[in-house]
GROMACS .gro file of C-alpha atoms in nm:
model
  217
    1LEU     CA    1  -5.842 -13.634  -5.247
    2VAL     CA    2  -5.601 -13.840  -5.034
    3GLN     CA    3  -5.347 -13.491  -5.065
    4THR     CA    4  -5.606 -13.261  -4.993
    5GLN     CA    5  -5.760 -13.421  -4.722
    6LEU     CA    6  -5.401 -13.438  -4.561
    7PHE     CA    7  -5.355 -13.102  -4.625
    8SER     CA    8  -5.671 -12.977  -4.437
    9SER     CA    9  -5.529 -13.166  -4.126
   10ASN     CA   10  -5.202 -12.896  -4.069
   11PRO     CA   11  -5.249 -12.861  -3.704
   12ALA     CA   12  -5.115 -12.498  -3.702
   13MET     CA   13  -5.403 -12.281  -3.865
   14ASP     CA   14  -5.468 -11.943  -3.825
   15GLY     CA   15  -5.825 -11.804  -3.840
   16PHE     CA   16  -5.796 -11.721  -4.200
   17SER     CA   17  -5.662 -12.125  -4.275
   18THR     CA   18  -5.976 -12.229  -4.088
   19LYS     CA   19  -6.228 -12.034  -4.267
   20LYS     CA   20  -6.090 -12.142  -4.627
   21ARG     CA   21  -6.073 -12.495  -4.556
   22ALA     CA   22  -6.428 -12.445  -4.389
   23GLU     CA   23  -6.555 -12.315  -4.717
   24ASP     CA   24  -6.399 -12.609  -4.933
   25GLY     CA   25  -6.641 -12.907  -4.987
   26ILE     CA   26  -6.388 -13.135  -4.964
   27CYS     CA   27  -6.112 -12.999  -4.683
   28ARG     CA   28  -6.430 -12.939  -4.430
   29LEU     CA   29  -6.506 -13.295  -4.432
   30ALA     CA   30  -6.245 -13.410  -4.217
   31LEU     CA   31  -6.162 -13.009  -4.070
   32ASP     CA   32  -6.345 -13.100  -3.726
   33ALA     CA   33  -6.297 -13.475  -3.688
   34PRO     CA   34  -6.132 -13.607  -3.337
   35ASN     CA   35  -5.822 -13.654  -3.489
   36ARG     CA   36  -5.764 -13.350  -3.651
   37VAL     CA   37  -5.872 -13.130  -3.367
   38GLN     CA   38  -5.647 -13.334  -3.132
   39GLN     CA   39  -5.357 -13.250  -3.394
   40ARG     CA   40  -5.434 -12.869  -3.379
   41SER     CA   41  -5.445 -12.876  -2.988
   42ILE     CA   42  -5.114 -13.068  -2.950
   43SER     CA   43  -4.963 -12.819  -3.174
   44ALA     CA   44  -5.149 -12.526  -3.014
   45SER     CA   45  -4.958 -12.640  -2.703
   46ARG     CA   46  -4.647 -12.718  -2.832
   47LEU     CA   47  -4.670 -12.311  -2.990
   48GLU     CA   48  -4.709 -12.192  -2.652
   49SER     CA   49  -4.461 -12.389  -2.524
   50MET     CA   50  -4.207 -12.272  -2.781
   51LYS     CA   51  -4.311 -11.917  -2.696
   52GLN     CA   52  -4.235 -11.981  -2.353
   53GLU     CA   53  -3.864 -12.110  -2.403
   54ALA     CA   54  -3.805 -11.789  -2.650
   55LYS     CA   55  -3.936 -11.554  -2.368
   56LEU     CA   56  -3.714 -11.753  -2.091
   57ALA     CA   57  -3.405 -11.759  -2.351
   58ARG     CA   58  -3.460 -11.360  -2.433
   59GLU     CA   59  -3.469 -11.295  -2.057
   60TRP     CA   60  -3.193 -11.512  -1.965
   61GLY     CA   61  -2.946 -11.372  -2.249
   62LYS     CA   62  -3.017 -11.057  -2.086
   63LYS     CA   63  -2.905 -11.151  -1.818
   64VAL     CA   64  -2.623 -11.322  -1.871
   65LYS     CA   65  -2.509 -10.995  -2.055
   66ASP     CA   66  -2.535 -10.789  -1.809
   67ASP     CA   67  -2.341 -11.027  -1.577
   68LEU     CA   68  -2.091 -11.049  -1.799
   69HIS     CA   69  -2.012 -10.684  -1.856
   70PHE     CA   70  -2.028 -10.670  -1.483
   71GLN     CA   71  -1.783 -10.934  -1.454
   72GLN     CA   72  -1.525 -10.792  -1.723
   73GLY     CA   73  -1.550 -10.477  -1.464
   74ASN     CA   74  -1.448 -10.679  -1.165
   75VAL     CA   75  -1.161 -10.903  -1.360
   76LYS     CA   76  -1.031 -10.535  -1.421
   77ALA     CA   77  -1.074 -10.418  -1.062
   78LEU     CA   78  -0.905 -10.728  -0.952
   79ALA     CA   79  -0.587 -10.691  -1.167
   80LYS     CA   80  -0.528 -10.323  -1.032
   81ASP     CA   81  -0.615 -10.414  -0.660
   82THR     CA   82  -0.330 -10.702  -0.710
   83LEU     CA   83  -0.080 -10.459  -0.837
   84GLN     CA   84  -0.181 -10.182  -0.584
   85SER     CA   85  -0.171 -10.457  -0.315
   86LYS     CA   86   0.214 -10.456  -0.357
   87THR     CA   87   0.279 -10.071  -0.262
   88TRP     CA   88   0.239  -9.913   0.048
   89GLY     CA   89  -0.059  -9.877   0.217
   90GLY     CA   90  -0.225 -10.136   0.025
   91PRO     CA   91  -0.489 -10.097  -0.232
   92ASN     CA   92  -0.861  -9.963  -0.228
   93TYR     CA   93  -1.025 -10.282  -0.284
   94ARG     CA   94  -1.304 -10.242  -0.573
   95HIS     CA   95  -1.362 -10.580  -0.682
   96VAL     CA   96  -1.628 -10.810  -0.524
   97ALA     CA   97  -1.674 -11.181  -0.429
   98PRO     CA   98  -1.872 -11.411  -0.690
   99ASN     CA   99  -2.216 -11.423  -0.600
  100VAL     CA  100  -2.309 -11.757  -0.461
  101ALA     CA  101  -2.685 -11.757  -0.523
  102GLN     CA  102  -2.595 -11.678  -0.913
  103SER     CA  103  -2.494 -12.025  -0.965
  104THR     CA  104  -2.844 -12.134  -0.819
  105GLU     CA  105  -3.027 -11.905  -1.043
  106TYR     CA  106  -2.822 -12.017  -1.353
  107GLN     CA  107  -2.899 -12.403  -1.217
  108ARG     CA  108  -3.254 -12.293  -1.196
  109ASN     CA  109  -3.269 -12.134  -1.524
  110MET     CA  110  -3.114 -12.402  -1.716
  111THR     CA  111  -3.369 -12.706  -1.536
  112ALA     CA  112  -3.655 -12.444  -1.682
  113MET     CA  113  -3.484 -12.472  -2.047
  114ASP     CA  114  -3.425 -12.838  -2.046
  115ALA     CA  115  -3.792 -12.928  -1.898
  116LEU     CA  116  -3.951 -12.716  -2.172
  117ARG     CA  117  -3.724 -12.865  -2.444
  118CYS     CA  118  -3.845 -13.207  -2.327
  119ASP     CA  119  -4.191 -13.114  -2.327
  120ILE     CA  120  -4.159 -12.924  -2.692
  121SER     CA  121  -4.003 -13.251  -2.800
  122VAL     CA  122  -4.266 -13.498  -2.643
  123LYS     CA  123  -4.559 -13.268  -2.802
  124GLN     CA  124  -4.370 -13.290  -3.165
  125ASP     CA  125  -4.329 -13.680  -3.150
  126ALA     CA  126  -4.710 -13.712  -3.043
  127VAL     CA  127  -4.811 -13.448  -3.323
  128GLU     CA  128  -4.634 -13.678  -3.603
  129LYS     CA  129  -4.714 -13.989  -3.486
  130ALA     CA  130  -5.062 -13.902  -3.506
  131MET     CA  131  -5.031 -13.775  -3.872
  132ARG     CA  132  -4.877 -14.065  -3.950
  133GLU     CA  133  -5.153 -14.263  -3.804
  134ASP     CA  134  -5.398 -14.016  -4.002
  135TYR     CA  135  -5.209 -14.071  -4.327
  136ARG     CA  136  -5.207 -14.451  -4.316
  137SER     CA  137  -5.630 -14.397  -4.206
  138VAL     CA  138  -5.677 -14.171  -4.543
  139ARG     CA  139  -5.480 -14.410  -4.794
  140ASN     CA  140  -5.683 -14.713  -4.656
  141THR     CA  141  -6.008 -14.506  -4.741
  142ARG     CA  142  -6.206 -14.686  -5.008
  143ALA     CA  143  -6.361 -14.423  -5.311
  144ASP     CA  144  -6.666 -14.284  -5.286
  145THR     CA  145  -6.897 -14.474  -5.460
  146SER     CA  146  -7.196 -14.275  -5.442
  147VAL     CA  147  -7.053 -14.074  -5.717
  148SER     CA  148  -7.048 -14.179  -6.064
  149SER     CA  149  -7.068 -13.830  -6.254
  150LEU     CA  150  -6.850 -13.484  -6.269
  151SER     CA  151  -7.199 -13.336  -6.239
  152GLY     CA  152  -7.280 -13.577  -5.914
  153TRP     CA  153  -6.950 -13.461  -5.779
  154LEU     CA  154  -6.992 -13.091  -5.783
  155GLU     CA  155  -7.335 -13.126  -5.668
  156LYS     CA  156  -7.202 -13.295  -5.363
  157TYR     CA  157  -6.864 -13.141  -5.293
  158GLY     CA  158  -6.927 -12.838  -5.424
  159ARG     CA  159  -6.792 -12.612  -5.725
  160PRO     CA  160  -6.495 -12.466  -5.792
  161ASN     CA  161  -6.430 -12.088  -5.692
  162ARG     CA  162  -6.254 -12.025  -6.009
  163GLU     CA  163  -6.477 -12.038  -6.296
  164ALA     CA  164  -6.406 -12.108  -6.618
  165GLU     CA  165  -6.386 -11.757  -6.803
  166PRO     CA  166  -6.128 -11.616  -7.053
  167GLN     CA  167  -6.011 -11.409  -6.745
  168GLU     CA  168  -5.930 -11.727  -6.540
  169ARG     CA  169  -5.581 -11.851  -6.663
  170TYR     CA  170  -5.599 -12.186  -6.400
  171ARG     CA  171  -5.892 -12.302  -6.564
  172THR     CA  172  -5.922 -12.482  -6.952
  173THR     CA  173  -6.134 -12.269  -7.156
  174PRO     CA  174  -6.263 -12.282  -7.551
  175PHE     CA  175  -6.106 -12.036  -7.776
  176LYS     CA  176  -6.327 -11.836  -7.998
  177GLN     CA  177  -6.416 -12.021  -8.324
  178ARG     CA  178  -6.243 -11.935  -8.616
  179ARG     CA  179  -6.399 -11.790  -8.924
  180ILE     CA  180  -6.351 -11.956  -9.267
  181PRO     CA  181  -6.357 -11.720  -9.559
  182PHE     CA  182  -6.658 -11.749  -9.803
  183LEU     CA  183  -6.791 -12.050  -9.548
  184GLY     CA  184  -6.854 -11.911  -9.223
  185VAL     CA  185  -6.762 -11.974  -8.881
  186SER     CA  186  -6.548 -12.287  -8.797
  187GLU     CA  187  -6.690 -12.590  -8.609
  188ALA     CA  188  -6.333 -12.674  -8.483
  189LYS     CA  189  -6.266 -12.563  -8.129
  190THR     CA  190  -5.937 -12.483  -7.985
  191LEU     CA  191  -5.877 -12.563  -7.616
  192ARG     CA  192  -5.649 -12.310  -7.393
  193LEU     CA  193  -5.551 -12.568  -7.124
  194GLY     CA  194  -5.548 -12.417  -6.773
  195ALA     CA  195  -5.244 -12.338  -6.586
  196GLY     CA  196  -5.373 -12.512  -6.264
  197ILE     CA  197  -5.319 -12.845  -6.408
  198TRP     CA  198  -5.111 -12.799  -6.769
  199SER     CA  199  -4.795 -12.670  -6.869
  200GLN     CA  200  -4.686 -12.548  -7.248
  201ARG     CA  201  -4.407 -12.481  -7.405
  202SER     CA  202  -4.311 -12.092  -7.424
  203GLU     CA  203  -4.313 -12.020  -7.775
  204THR     CA  204  -4.667 -11.967  -7.847
  205ASP     CA  205  -5.021 -11.943  -7.638
  206LEU     CA  206  -5.118 -12.185  -7.863
  207LEU     CA  207  -4.896 -12.451  -8.023
  208GLY     CA  208  -4.659 -12.679  -7.858
  209SER     CA  209  -4.645 -13.001  -7.660
  210PHE     CA  210  -4.851 -13.002  -7.311
  211TYR     CA  211  -4.773 -13.224  -7.040
  212PHE     CA  212  -4.939 -13.332  -6.696
  213ARG     CA  213  -4.767 -13.159  -6.423
  214SER     CA  214  -4.815 -13.385  -6.153
  215LYS     CA  215  -4.679 -13.684  -6.351
  216GLY     CA  216  -4.398 -13.479  -6.555
  217ARG     CA  217  -4.502 -13.573  -6.835
   0.00000   0.00000   0.00000
């Protein structure tokens, strides 16, 4: 229950994830809690800042690439002009002086990138702090004493989407009872353990040792 509530607080959720959590009987309990809404809001703002940073980086990278190509040609032109300046008549200057405003433009872009980087870092720290506080509050949550049976738990939180059917490998279902010659159908029941919780050795689908996945035994 604790892990499920923590997973439901994932701040970066799309429409499909929100819909699936809203349909879940446990995840929807804390889906619209104020702390979860705040986390999603901060994370969405951080995502927008990251998009702005990526857009600015692309535009600036294109500008730097164009300037580099121009400066390489300008340096070659300067070398030719320097060589021709030693001959009679002087060169026909093709190189141009550096643009003074270019340095200011680069500095402005660097300042904007630094501001976005700091904004993203602050928002990330805020999200992590909120999630730590949320985790601490969930860990301190007491067990629900109003539910005393499995039927009551299913009635309050809803039944699982996967039903215990032979076609459903994640749920535990009983095998068909075996027939004993001359005696009829055996009363013993063999269970096919669901793959959602249990794992078994691959020698056979029936025999072998089983262990609980989360405990590793």
